[in-house]
Structures are given as structure tokens and as C-alpha cells.
N, CA and C of each residue as an Amber inpcrd file, in Angstrom:
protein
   201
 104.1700000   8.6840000  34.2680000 103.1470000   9.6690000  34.5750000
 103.7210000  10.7240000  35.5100000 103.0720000  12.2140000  35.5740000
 103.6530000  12.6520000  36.6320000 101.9090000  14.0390000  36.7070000
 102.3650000  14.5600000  37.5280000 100.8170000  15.4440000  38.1020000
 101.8490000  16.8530000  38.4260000 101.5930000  18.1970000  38.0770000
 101.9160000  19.3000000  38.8730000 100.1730000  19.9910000  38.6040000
 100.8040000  20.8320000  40.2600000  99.8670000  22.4850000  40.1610000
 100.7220000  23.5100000  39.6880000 100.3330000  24.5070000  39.1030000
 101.3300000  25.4400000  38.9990000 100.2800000  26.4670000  38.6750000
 100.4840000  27.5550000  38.9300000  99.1860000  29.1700000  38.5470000
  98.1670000  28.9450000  38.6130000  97.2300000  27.8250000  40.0140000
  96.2480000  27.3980000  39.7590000  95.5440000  26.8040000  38.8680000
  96.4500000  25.8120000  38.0870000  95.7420000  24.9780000  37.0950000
  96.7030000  23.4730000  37.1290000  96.0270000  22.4510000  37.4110000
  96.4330000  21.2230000  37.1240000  96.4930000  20.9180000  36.4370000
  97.8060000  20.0950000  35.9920000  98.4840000  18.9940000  34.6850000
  98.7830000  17.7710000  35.0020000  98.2440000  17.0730000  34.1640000
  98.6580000  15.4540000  34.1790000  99.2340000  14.5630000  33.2050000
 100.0140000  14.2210000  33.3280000 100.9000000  13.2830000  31.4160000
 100.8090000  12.0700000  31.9670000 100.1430000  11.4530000  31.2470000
  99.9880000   9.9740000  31.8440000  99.9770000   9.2620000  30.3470000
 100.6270000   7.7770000  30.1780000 100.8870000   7.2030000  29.3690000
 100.1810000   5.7140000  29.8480000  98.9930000   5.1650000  28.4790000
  98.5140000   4.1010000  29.2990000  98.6490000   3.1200000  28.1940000
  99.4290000   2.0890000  29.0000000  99.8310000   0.9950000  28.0860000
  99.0080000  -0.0650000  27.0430000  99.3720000  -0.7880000  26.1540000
  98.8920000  -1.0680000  25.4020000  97.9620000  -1.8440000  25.8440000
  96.2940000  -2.5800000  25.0240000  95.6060000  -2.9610000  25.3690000
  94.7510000  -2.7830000  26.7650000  95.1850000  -1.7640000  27.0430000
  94.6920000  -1.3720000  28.7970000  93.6730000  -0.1950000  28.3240000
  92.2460000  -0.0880000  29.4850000  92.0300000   0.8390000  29.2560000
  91.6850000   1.7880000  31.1590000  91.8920000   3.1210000  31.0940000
  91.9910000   3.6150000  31.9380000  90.3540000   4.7780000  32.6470000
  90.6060000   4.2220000  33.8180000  89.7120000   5.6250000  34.3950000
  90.0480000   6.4240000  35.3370000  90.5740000   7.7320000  34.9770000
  91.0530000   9.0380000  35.8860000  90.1370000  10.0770000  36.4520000
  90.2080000   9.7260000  37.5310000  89.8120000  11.1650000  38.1320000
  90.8930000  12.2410000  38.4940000  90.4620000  13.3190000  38.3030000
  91.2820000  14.1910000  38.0900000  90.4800000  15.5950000  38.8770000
  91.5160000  15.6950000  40.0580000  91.1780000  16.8510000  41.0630000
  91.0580000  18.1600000  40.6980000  89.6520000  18.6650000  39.9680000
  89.8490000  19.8620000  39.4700000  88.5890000  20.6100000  39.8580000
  88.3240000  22.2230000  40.0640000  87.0690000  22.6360000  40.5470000
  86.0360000  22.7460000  39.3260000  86.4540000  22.8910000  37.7630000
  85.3940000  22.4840000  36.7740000  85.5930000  21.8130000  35.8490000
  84.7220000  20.8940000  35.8360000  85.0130000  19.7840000  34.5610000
  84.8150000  20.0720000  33.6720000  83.9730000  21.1400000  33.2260000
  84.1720000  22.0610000  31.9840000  84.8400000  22.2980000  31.5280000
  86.1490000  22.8600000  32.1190000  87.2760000  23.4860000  31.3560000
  88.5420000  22.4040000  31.2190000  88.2160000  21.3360000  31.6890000
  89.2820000  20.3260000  31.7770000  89.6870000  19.8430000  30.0570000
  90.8800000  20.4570000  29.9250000  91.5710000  19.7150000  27.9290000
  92.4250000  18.7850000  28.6170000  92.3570000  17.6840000  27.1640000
  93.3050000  16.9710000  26.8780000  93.7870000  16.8090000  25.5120000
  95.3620000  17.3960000  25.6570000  96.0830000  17.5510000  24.8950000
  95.7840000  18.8600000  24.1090000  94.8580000  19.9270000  24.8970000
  94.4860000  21.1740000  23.9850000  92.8300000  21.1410000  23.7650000
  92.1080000  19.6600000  23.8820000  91.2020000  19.9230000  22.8480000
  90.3590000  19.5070000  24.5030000  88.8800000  20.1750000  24.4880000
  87.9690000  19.8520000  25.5690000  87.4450000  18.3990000  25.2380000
  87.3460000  18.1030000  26.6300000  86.9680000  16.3100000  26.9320000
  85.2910000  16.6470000  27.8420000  85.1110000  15.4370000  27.6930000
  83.5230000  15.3300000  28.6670000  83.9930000  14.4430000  29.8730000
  83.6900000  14.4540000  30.6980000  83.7840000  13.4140000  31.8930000
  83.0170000  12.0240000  31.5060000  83.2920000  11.2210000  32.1100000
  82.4080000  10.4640000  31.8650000  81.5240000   9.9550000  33.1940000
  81.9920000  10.3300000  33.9070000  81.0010000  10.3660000  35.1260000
  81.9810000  11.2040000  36.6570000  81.5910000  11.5310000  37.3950000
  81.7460000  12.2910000  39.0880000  81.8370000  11.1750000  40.1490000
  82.7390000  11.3970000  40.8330000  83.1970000  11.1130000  42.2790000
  83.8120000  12.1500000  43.4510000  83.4980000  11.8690000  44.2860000
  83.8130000  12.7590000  45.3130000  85.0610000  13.8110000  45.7410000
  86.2790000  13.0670000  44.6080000  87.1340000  13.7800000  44.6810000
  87.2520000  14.2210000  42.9670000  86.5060000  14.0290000  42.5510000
  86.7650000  14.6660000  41.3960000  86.0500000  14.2260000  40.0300000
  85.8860000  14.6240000  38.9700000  85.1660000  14.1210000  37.5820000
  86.1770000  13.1200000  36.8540000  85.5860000  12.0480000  36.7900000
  85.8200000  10.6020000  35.6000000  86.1830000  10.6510000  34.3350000
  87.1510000  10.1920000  33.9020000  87.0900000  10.1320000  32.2350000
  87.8900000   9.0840000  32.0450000  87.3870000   8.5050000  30.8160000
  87.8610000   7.0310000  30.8810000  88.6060000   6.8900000  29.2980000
  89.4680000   6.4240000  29.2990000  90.5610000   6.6950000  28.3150000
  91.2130000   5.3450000  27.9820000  92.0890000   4.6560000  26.7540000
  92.4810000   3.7140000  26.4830000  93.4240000   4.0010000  26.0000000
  94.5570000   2.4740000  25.0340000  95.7050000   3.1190000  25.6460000
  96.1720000   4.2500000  24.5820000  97.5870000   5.0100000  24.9880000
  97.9810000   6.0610000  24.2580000  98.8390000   7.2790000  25.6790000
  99.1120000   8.5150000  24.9810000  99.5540000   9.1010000  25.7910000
  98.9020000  10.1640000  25.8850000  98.6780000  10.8720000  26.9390000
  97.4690000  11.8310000  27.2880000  98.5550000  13.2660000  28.5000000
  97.6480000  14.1270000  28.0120000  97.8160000  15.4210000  28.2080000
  96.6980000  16.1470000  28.8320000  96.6070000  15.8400000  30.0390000
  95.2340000  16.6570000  30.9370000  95.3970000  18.0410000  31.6020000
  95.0020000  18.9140000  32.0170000  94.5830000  19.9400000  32.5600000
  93.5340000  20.6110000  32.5480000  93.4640000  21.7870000  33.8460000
  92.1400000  21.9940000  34.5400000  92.0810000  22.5900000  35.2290000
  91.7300000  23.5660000  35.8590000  91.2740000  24.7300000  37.2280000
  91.5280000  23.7870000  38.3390000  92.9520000  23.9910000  39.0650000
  92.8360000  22.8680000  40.6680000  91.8370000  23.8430000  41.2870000
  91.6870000  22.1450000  42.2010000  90.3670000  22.5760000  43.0730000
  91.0050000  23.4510000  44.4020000
């Protein structure tokens, strides 16, 4: 996995192993505009540092407006 900011927008590549399933929050100011892998995602729920999305395994491609 690894996380950059770069031009005010956060990226995340995270790879989640087999039979596992995952929940990321991901530090961004709208969960609206947050893609993965290109295509728009829904949160699946909010926490204080950021909106939820819960994912299983595979390899994933996030970004988003940093907060």
C-alpha cells in the first residue's frame, strides 16, 4: 500500500489480501468526488477523520480532494 498528496488531491493503492475484507477511511474534504480506480464509489458510512468504504479482497485505486 502506499498514500500521497500531490495538487491537492489524495491517492491511495492499497492491495487487500485474499479472503479479507477491508474498511478505509480515507482523509478527504468530499466524499462525493472520491473514485476508485476512475469510477465514483459511495461511502459506506463517516468518522471523524474521514468517510468509510468497505471493500474486499483485490487491488484498489482511491482518490479525492485532501482535506
Amino acid at each position: 500500500s502506499a498514500w500521497k498528496v500531490e495538487g491537492g488531491t489524495f491517492s491511495l493503492d492499497l492491495t487487500v489480501p485474499g479472503n479479507v475484507h477491508a474498511t478505509i477511511t480515507l482523509p478527504v474534504s468530499d466524499a462525493s468526488k472520491v473514485l476508485e480506480s476512475g469510477q465514483a464509489i459511495k461511502a459506506a458510512g463517516d468518522s471523524p477523520e474521514g468517510p468509510l468504504y468497505e471493500v474486499g479482497s483485490g487491488v484498489y485505486h482511491f482518490s479525492g480532494p485532501a482535506r
